[in-house]
Tab-separated table of C-alpha atoms and ligand atoms in Angstrom:
chain	number	residue	atom	x	y	z
A	12	UNK	CA	-25.764	77.457	-5.958
A	13	UNK	CA	-23.559	76.937	-9.015
A	14	UNK	CA	-22.328	73.465	-9.949
A	15	UNK	CA	-18.814	74.050	-8.577
A	16	UNK	CA	-20.195	74.651	-5.078
A	17	UNK	CA	-22.171	71.396	-5.063
A	18	UNK	CA	-20.644	68.893	-2.645
A	19	UNK	CA	-18.093	66.635	-4.319
A	20	UNK	CA	-18.821	62.904	-4.120
A	21	UNK	CA	-15.213	62.021	-4.985
A	22	UNK	CA	-13.600	61.168	-1.675
A	23	UNK	CA	-16.664	59.625	-0.007
A	24	UNK	CA	-16.202	55.987	0.957
A	25	UNK	CA	-18.712	53.189	0.460
A	26	UNK	CA	-20.473	53.606	3.790
A	27	UNK	CA	-20.778	57.374	3.275
A	28	UNK	CA	-22.352	56.846	-0.134
A	29	UNK	CA	-24.729	54.240	1.326
A	30	UNK	CA	-25.706	56.793	3.953
A	31	UNK	CA	-26.226	59.410	1.250
A	32	UNK	CA	-28.515	57.009	-0.623
A	33	UNK	CA	-30.486	56.452	2.576
A	34	UNK	CA	-30.877	60.212	3.086
A	35	UNK	CA	-32.257	60.447	-0.429
A	36	UNK	CA	-34.854	57.780	0.395
A	37	UNK	CA	-33.021	55.041	-1.518
A	38	UNK	CA	-31.864	51.581	-0.413
A	39	UNK	CA	-28.150	51.217	0.536
A	40	UNK	CA	-27.367	49.192	-2.596
A	41	UNK	CA	-27.863	52.411	-4.575
A	42	UNK	CA	-24.953	53.867	-2.608
A	43	UNK	CA	-22.814	50.863	-3.505
A	44	UNK	CA	-23.775	51.303	-7.162
A	45	UNK	CA	-22.665	54.905	-6.929
A	46	UNK	CA	-19.393	53.844	-5.261
A	47	UNK	CA	-18.705	51.336	-8.053
A	48	UNK	CA	-19.498	53.904	-10.721
A	49	UNK	CA	-17.172	56.532	-9.253
A	50	UNK	CA	-14.207	54.358	-8.257
A	51	UNK	CA	-14.378	51.166	-10.371
A	52	UNK	CA	-15.799	52.608	-13.611
A	53	UNK	CA	-14.141	55.986	-13.014
A	54	UNK	CA	-17.308	57.844	-14.055
A	55	UNK	CA	-16.896	61.608	-14.248
A	56	UNK	CA	-20.496	62.748	-14.844
A	57	UNK	CA	-23.498	61.936	-12.681
A	58	UNK	CA	-26.032	62.153	-15.550
A	59	UNK	CA	-24.134	59.336	-17.305
A	60	UNK	CA	-24.921	56.836	-14.526
A	61	UNK	CA	-27.910	55.312	-16.263
A	62	UNK	CA	-28.025	52.244	-13.976
A	63	UNK	CA	-29.052	54.431	-11.035
A	64	UNK	CA	-32.497	55.219	-12.408
A	65	UNK	CA	-33.658	58.571	-13.733
A	66	UNK	CA	-35.083	59.993	-10.497
A	67	UNK	CA	-31.972	59.370	-8.415
A	68	UNK	CA	-29.687	60.486	-11.214
A	69	UNK	CA	-31.550	63.770	-11.575
A	70	UNK	CA	-31.544	64.340	-7.843
A	71	UNK	CA	-27.838	63.606	-7.522
A	72	UNK	CA	-27.053	65.710	-10.593
A	73	UNK	CA	-28.890	68.736	-9.196
A	74	UNK	CA	-27.210	68.571	-5.770
A	75	UNK	CA	-23.821	66.875	-6.102
A	76	UNK	CA	-20.933	66.463	-8.521
A	77	UNK	CA	-17.928	64.266	-9.246
A	78	UNK	CA	-15.136	66.853	-9.130
A	79	UNK	CA	-11.695	65.927	-10.464
A	80	UNK	CA	-8.607	68.145	-10.225
A	81	UNK	CA	-7.548	69.609	-13.546
A	82	UNK	CA	-4.567	68.264	-15.419
A	83	UNK	CA	-2.615	71.449	-16.137
A	84	UNK	CA	0.384	69.871	-17.841
A	85	UNK	CA	1.900	66.508	-18.698
A	86	UNK	CA	5.636	65.991	-18.977
A	87	UNK	CA	6.545	62.787	-20.806
A	88	UNK	CA	9.918	61.219	-20.067
A	89	UNK	CA	11.952	59.329	-22.642
A	90	UNK	CA	11.713	56.323	-20.288
A	91	UNK	CA	7.893	56.221	-20.536
A	92	UNK	CA	7.125	57.912	-17.215
A	93	UNK	CA	4.759	60.893	-17.236
A	94	UNK	CA	4.791	63.665	-14.645
A	95	UNK	CA	1.343	65.223	-14.204
A	96	UNK	CA	0.842	68.713	-12.870
A	97	UNK	CA	-2.620	69.008	-11.305
A	98	UNK	CA	-4.440	72.126	-10.208
A	99	UNK	CA	-6.768	71.680	-7.247
A	100	UNK	CA	-10.016	73.565	-6.812
A	101	UNK	CA	-8.441	76.243	-4.612
A	102	UNK	CA	-5.625	76.815	-7.119
A	103	UNK	CA	-2.956	74.804	-5.253
A	104	UNK	CA	-0.868	72.591	-7.479
A	105	UNK	CA	0.454	69.096	-6.918
A	106	UNK	CA	2.268	66.466	-8.944
A	107	UNK	CA	1.684	62.800	-9.672
A	108	UNK	CA	3.983	60.471	-11.600
A	109	UNK	CA	2.843	57.633	-13.846
A	110	UNK	CA	5.358	54.849	-14.524
A	111	UNK	CA	4.199	52.108	-16.920
A	112	UNK	CA	6.028	48.803	-17.009
A	113	UNK	CA	5.000	45.946	-19.353
A	114	UNK	CA	1.329	45.494	-18.535
A	115	UNK	CA	1.725	46.975	-15.051
A	116	UNK	CA	1.972	50.512	-13.823
A	117	UNK	CA	3.002	52.426	-10.726
A	118	UNK	CA	1.442	55.750	-9.812
A	119	UNK	CA	3.283	57.935	-7.327
A	120	UNK	CA	0.786	60.186	-5.541
A	121	UNK	CA	1.083	63.315	-3.419
A	122	UNK	CA	-0.455	63.565	0.034
A	123	UNK	CA	0.154	67.272	0.702
A	124	UNK	CA	0.621	70.403	-1.414
A	125	UNK	CA	4.328	70.949	-0.743
A	126	UNK	CA	6.059	69.510	2.311
A	127	UNK	CA	7.153	70.791	5.718
A	128	UNK	CA	9.673	68.088	6.561
A	129	UNK	CA	12.638	69.817	4.928
A	130	UNK	CA	14.903	66.960	3.826
A	131	UNK	CA	18.116	68.622	2.657
A	132	UNK	CA	18.259	66.798	-0.678
A	133	UNK	CA	14.597	67.119	-1.738
A	134	UNK	CA	13.214	69.723	-4.107
A	135	UNK	CA	9.689	69.488	-2.701
A	136	UNK	CA	11.106	70.762	0.587
A	137	UNK	CA	11.929	74.069	-1.128
A	138	UNK	CA	8.202	74.716	-1.630
A	139	UNK	CA	7.294	74.537	2.059
A	140	UNK	CA	3.885	73.101	2.899
A	141	UNK	CA	0.665	74.729	1.707
A	142	UNK	CA	-1.911	72.311	3.059
A	143	UNK	CA	-2.994	68.711	3.492
A	144	UNK	CA	-4.831	67.072	0.625
A	145	UNK	CA	-8.300	65.614	1.185
A	146	UNK	CA	-8.981	61.906	0.652
A	147	UNK	CA	-10.780	62.868	-2.552
A	148	UNK	CA	-7.789	64.837	-3.815
A	149	UNK	CA	-5.546	61.852	-3.114
A	150	UNK	CA	-7.802	59.221	-4.693
A	151	UNK	CA	-8.513	61.416	-7.702
A	152	UNK	CA	-4.822	61.364	-8.718
A	153	UNK	CA	-4.669	57.675	-9.714
A	154	UNK	CA	-8.230	57.846	-11.088
A	155	UNK	CA	-7.429	60.865	-13.264
A	156	UNK	CA	-4.160	59.340	-14.481
A	157	UNK	CA	-5.894	56.028	-15.241
A	158	UNK	CA	-8.556	57.908	-17.226
A	159	UNK	CA	-5.953	59.983	-19.040
A	160	UNK	CA	-3.958	56.871	-19.931
A	161	UNK	CA	-7.158	55.010	-20.919
A	162	UNK	CA	-5.974	52.305	-18.537
A	163	UNK	CA	-7.868	49.012	-18.746
A	164	UNK	CA	-9.299	47.690	-15.491
A	165	UNK	CA	-7.102	44.580	-15.547
A	166	UNK	CA	-3.811	46.478	-15.436
A	167	UNK	CA	-1.891	45.674	-12.271
A	168	UNK	CA	-1.525	48.968	-10.518
A	169	UNK	CA	0.856	49.886	-7.703
A	170	UNK	CA	0.249	53.043	-5.710
A	171	UNK	CA	3.130	54.628	-3.828
A	172	UNK	CA	2.710	57.595	-1.493
A	173	UNK	CA	6.099	59.018	-2.410
A	174	UNK	CA	5.084	62.201	-4.199
A	175	UNK	CA	4.812	65.594	-2.541
A	176	UNK	CA	4.305	65.664	1.194
A	177	UNK	CA	4.719	63.482	4.252
A	178	UNK	CA	1.751	61.050	4.242
A	179	UNK	CA	1.901	60.342	7.975
A	180	UNK	CA	1.367	64.043	8.707
A	181	UNK	CA	-1.948	63.679	6.867
A	182	UNK	CA	-2.844	60.203	8.037
A	183	UNK	CA	-6.666	60.490	8.341
A	184	UNK	CA	-7.006	61.466	4.663
A	185	UNK	CA	-4.315	58.990	3.556
A	186	UNK	CA	-5.951	56.134	5.499
A	187	UNK	CA	-9.351	56.935	4.036
A	188	UNK	CA	-7.862	57.075	0.531
A	189	UNK	CA	-6.268	53.654	1.128
A	190	UNK	CA	-9.621	52.240	2.290
A	191	UNK	CA	-11.259	53.479	-0.914
A	192	UNK	CA	-8.430	52.275	-3.180
A	193	UNK	CA	-8.446	48.778	-1.666
A	194	UNK	CA	-12.251	48.397	-1.625
A	195	UNK	CA	-13.265	45.457	-3.832
A	196	UNK	CA	-16.335	47.401	-5.008
A	197	UNK	CA	-14.014	50.227	-6.080
A	198	UNK	CA	-10.515	50.176	-7.566
A	199	UNK	CA	-9.844	46.929	-5.646
A	200	UNK	CA	-6.083	47.421	-5.386
A	201	UNK	CA	-4.622	44.869	-2.925
A	202	UNK	CA	-2.879	46.323	0.144
A	203	UNK	CA	0.354	44.655	-0.998
A	204	UNK	CA	0.377	46.992	-3.994
A	205	UNK	CA	0.060	50.194	-1.973
A	206	UNK	CA	3.051	51.658	-0.127
A	207	UNK	CA	3.083	54.623	2.229
A	208	UNK	CA	6.545	56.125	2.589
A	209	UNK	CA	7.489	58.202	5.611
A	210	UNK	CA	10.483	60.301	6.586
A	211	UNK	CA	10.097	58.736	10.045
A	212	UNK	CA	7.071	60.266	11.820
A	213	UNK	CA	7.013	57.873	14.779
A	214	UNK	CA	3.477	58.619	16.108
A	215	UNK	CA	2.189	58.213	12.541
A	216	UNK	CA	3.913	54.830	12.178
A	217	UNK	CA	2.257	53.675	15.396
A	218	UNK	CA	-1.153	54.934	14.265
A	219	UNK	CA	-0.735	53.357	10.824
A	220	UNK	CA	-0.012	50.035	12.548
A	221	UNK	CA	-3.474	50.207	14.142
A	222	UNK	CA	-5.387	50.939	10.904
A	223	UNK	CA	-7.928	48.314	9.861
A	224	UNK	CA	-6.829	48.511	6.231
A	225	UNK	CA	-3.098	48.901	6.155
A	226	UNK	CA	-0.804	49.464	3.161
A	227	UNK	CA	2.876	48.512	3.147
A	228	UNK	CA	5.259	50.758	5.034
A	229	UNK	CA	8.437	52.328	3.643
A	230	UNK	CA	10.815	54.425	5.723
A	231	UNK	CA	13.353	56.923	4.349
A	232	UNK	CA	16.588	56.001	6.114
A	233	UNK	CA	19.272	57.779	4.074
A	234	UNK	CA	21.994	57.607	6.717
A	235	UNK	CA	23.999	55.113	8.718
A	236	UNK	CA	24.005	56.974	12.036
A	237	UNK	CA	22.042	59.632	13.861
A	238	UNK	CA	24.466	62.465	13.294
A	239	UNK	CA	24.551	61.910	9.556
A	240	UNK	CA	20.783	61.526	9.425
A	241	UNK	CA	20.110	64.729	11.398
A	242	UNK	CA	22.291	66.644	8.944
A	243	UNK	CA	20.324	65.290	5.963
A	244	UNK	CA	16.888	65.069	7.551
A	245	UNK	CA	16.129	67.635	10.289
A	246	UNK	CA	13.110	65.523	11.317
A	247	UNK	CA	15.652	63.163	12.918
A	248	UNK	CA	16.119	65.697	15.743
A	249	UNK	CA	12.445	65.301	16.653
A	250	UNK	CA	12.221	61.570	15.929
A	251	UNK	CA	15.748	60.169	16.422
A	252	UNK	CA	17.007	57.203	14.455
A	253	UNK	CA	17.142	54.798	17.442
A	254	UNK	CA	13.518	55.549	18.401
A	255	UNK	CA	12.479	55.259	14.763
A	256	UNK	CA	13.998	51.787	14.449
A	257	UNK	CA	12.331	50.764	17.737
A	258	UNK	CA	8.968	51.832	16.272
A	259	UNK	CA	9.780	49.773	13.150
A	260	UNK	CA	10.615	46.738	15.291
A	261	UNK	CA	7.253	47.064	17.052
A	262	UNK	CA	5.340	47.549	13.799
A	263	UNK	CA	2.786	44.704	13.303
A	264	UNK	CA	3.964	43.020	10.101
A	265	UNK	CA	1.803	40.438	8.350
A	266	UNK	CA	3.160	37.067	7.131
A	267	UNK	CA	5.895	37.553	4.508
A	268	UNK	CA	5.682	41.345	4.886
A	269	UNK	CA	8.835	43.438	5.261
A	270	UNK	CA	9.397	47.121	5.905
A	271	UNK	CA	11.125	48.794	2.971
A	272	UNK	CA	13.902	51.210	3.848
A	273	UNK	CA	14.756	53.821	1.231
A	274	UNK	CA	18.350	54.972	1.063
A	275	UNK	CA	19.182	57.917	-1.211
A	276	UNK	CA	22.876	57.531	-2.003
A	277	UNK	CA	24.941	60.717	-1.940
A	278	UNK	CA	28.488	60.665	-3.264
A	279	UNK	CA	31.045	60.912	-0.451
A	280	UNK	CA	28.325	61.526	2.163
A	281	UNK	CA	26.609	58.232	3.057
A	282	UNK	CA	27.924	55.750	0.474
A	283	UNK	CA	31.072	54.141	1.970
A	284	UNK	CA	31.509	50.476	2.860
A	285	UNK	CA	31.646	51.583	6.504
A	286	UNK	CA	28.226	53.199	6.021
A	287	UNK	CA	26.923	49.942	4.537
A	288	UNK	CA	28.205	47.973	7.552
A	289	UNK	CA	26.533	50.422	9.941
A	290	UNK	CA	23.259	50.228	7.978
A	291	UNK	CA	23.418	46.427	8.202
A	292	UNK	CA	23.894	46.756	11.976
A	293	UNK	CA	20.919	49.120	12.247
A	294	UNK	CA	18.624	46.764	10.348
A	295	UNK	CA	19.846	43.651	12.145
A	296	UNK	CA	16.870	41.598	13.321
A	297	UNK	CA	14.312	43.651	11.392
A	298	UNK	CA	12.180	42.084	8.667
A	299	UNK	CA	13.402	44.610	6.155
A	300	UNK	CA	14.565	45.195	2.639
A	301	UNK	CA	16.416	48.228	1.401
A	302	UNK	CA	16.185	50.189	-1.833
A	303	UNK	CA	19.365	52.020	-2.826
A	304	UNK	CA	18.490	55.109	-4.849
A	305	UNK	CA	21.370	56.991	-6.486
A	306	UNK	CA	20.670	60.695	-5.923
A	307	UNK	CA	18.867	62.608	-8.657
A	308	UNK	CA	20.919	65.796	-8.828
A	309	UNK	CA	19.802	69.393	-9.326
A	310	UNK	CA	21.500	72.776	-9.217
A	311	UNK	CA	19.997	73.853	-5.903
A	312	UNK	CA	21.817	71.205	-3.855
A	313	UNK	CA	25.514	70.354	-3.432
A	314	UNK	CA	25.042	66.564	-3.713
A	315	UNK	CA	26.026	64.202	-6.504
A	316	UNK	CA	25.130	60.538	-7.127
A	317	UNK	CA	27.948	58.060	-6.416
A	318	UNK	CA	29.531	56.156	-9.307
A	319	UNK	CA	27.528	53.017	-10.060
A	320	UNK	CA	30.430	50.797	-8.908
A	321	UNK	CA	30.176	52.388	-5.435
A	322	UNK	CA	26.426	51.731	-5.309
A	323	UNK	CA	27.021	48.099	-6.312
A	324	UNK	CA	29.743	47.714	-3.646
A	325	UNK	CA	27.334	49.100	-1.024
A	326	UNK	CA	24.653	46.660	-2.144
A	327	UNK	CA	27.179	43.786	-1.952
A	328	UNK	CA	28.043	44.567	1.676
A	329	UNK	CA	24.372	44.571	2.639
A	330	UNK	CA	23.604	41.353	0.781
A	331	UNK	CA	26.581	39.637	2.397
A	332	UNK	CA	24.917	40.434	5.711
A	333	UNK	CA	21.671	38.806	4.520
A	334	UNK	CA	19.758	42.030	3.904
A	335	UNK	CA	17.753	42.086	0.662
A	336	UNK	CA	19.117	45.164	-1.108
A	337	UNK	CA	18.088	46.491	-4.499
A	338	UNK	CA	19.443	49.303	-6.651
A	339	UNK	CA	16.605	51.507	-7.914
A	340	UNK	CA	17.308	53.896	-10.732
A	341	UNK	CA	14.562	56.537	-10.622
A	342	UNK	CA	12.371	57.076	-13.633
A	343	UNK	CA	11.292	60.409	-15.078
A	344	UNK	CA	14.631	62.115	-14.345
A	345	UNK	CA	14.611	64.065	-17.631
A	346	UNK	CA	11.254	65.684	-16.756
A	347	UNK	CA	11.921	66.450	-13.066
A	348	UNK	CA	9.612	63.570	-12.155
A	349	UNK	CA	12.110	61.355	-10.328
A	350	UNK	CA	12.425	60.643	-6.636
A	351	UNK	CA	12.995	63.888	-4.705
A	352	UNK	CA	12.605	66.086	-7.791
A	353	UNK	CA	8.940	67.119	-7.526
A	354	UNK	CA	8.796	70.889	-7.303
A	355	UNK	CA	6.188	72.005	-9.897
A	356	UNK	CA	9.044	72.556	-12.368
A	357	UNK	CA	7.823	74.478	-15.405
A	358	UNK	CA	9.574	72.554	-18.179
A	359	UNK	CA	8.266	72.821	-21.701
A	360	UNK	CA	5.575	70.148	-22.053
A	361	UNK	CA	6.408	67.321	-24.429
A	362	UNK	CA	3.422	65.061	-24.167
B	13	LIG	S1	11.759	63.664	0.882
B	13	LIG	FE1	9.545	63.487	1.306
B	13	LIG	S2	9.381	64.071	3.485
B	13	LIG	FE2	11.414	64.792	2.805
B	13	LIG	S3	11.030	66.946	2.182
B	13	LIG	FE3	10.801	65.626	0.327
B	13	LIG	S4	8.602	65.223	0.184
B	13	LIG	FE4	9.017	65.926	2.281
């Protein structure tokens, strides 16, 4: 058996590593040590784990590995964001975006290679879906980026599942990745700093609401009525807007928690004051906030971003109705790393 075919420990949670330790005749605390080494210290080589003792280290090293995806390219934006192109072990490629911000950072991770949902304004949709990512492939994205950026452990890190793929169509792996990322013996990222964003997969929203460790929920709204939404997001035919908002109303929010609605603003399509009034009506009674994202254009699609004054007017209508609304200008636009732009674009690397 060559090293590459050894089982990968990256992706196992704490209880699985404790069980592995037990199988190797070791006490469970050895499994927790291994968990801390892999996820808190971001160790990449088993032989380097000197605190495990020589016998266990040798045994682990001869039978297992810590397998990271390869960073194929980095694309550095003038705004400080970095788009990473990763190659997975089977040759599939995914993207992850790093966005530093004064002592904090946000990492946007992918949950699938490609995406099947087919939103009409999204470049990832053009790729189709190749496959679901494993929990290890999801968790390894922030770990690899943190290693590459030599990120100190104290940096406040936000994780957003807004990269390639629909996370709620791969919920078991996403939920496991969230459990690992929030584990205090591992990366220890609080649930409030992790957001899973969905195009509106209603059964997935219900299942997510029952998870023991639950991140924040974001929903891509992008329209002010069902007809408009179906035209932009074909998934609305399967999971209609009214049913989606019902599922959001039933979602078990914790104290001070709100659902975030994402609204990609398309010039002359969904950006009028009348649209804003309808959106306010839709969100009436929901503990919600809304992010207004001017569209990041590309040649393949007919859409344009509205003028900034239109975006501000839209925000004003929502705020007048008491809905917390925020304009979000995407980062990484110059390196095809912004919201909706991830498509494995082969730009010349700059970083
Ligand atoms: S916006 Fe999200 S769900 Fe829609 S096609 Fe793109 S990656 Fe998939």
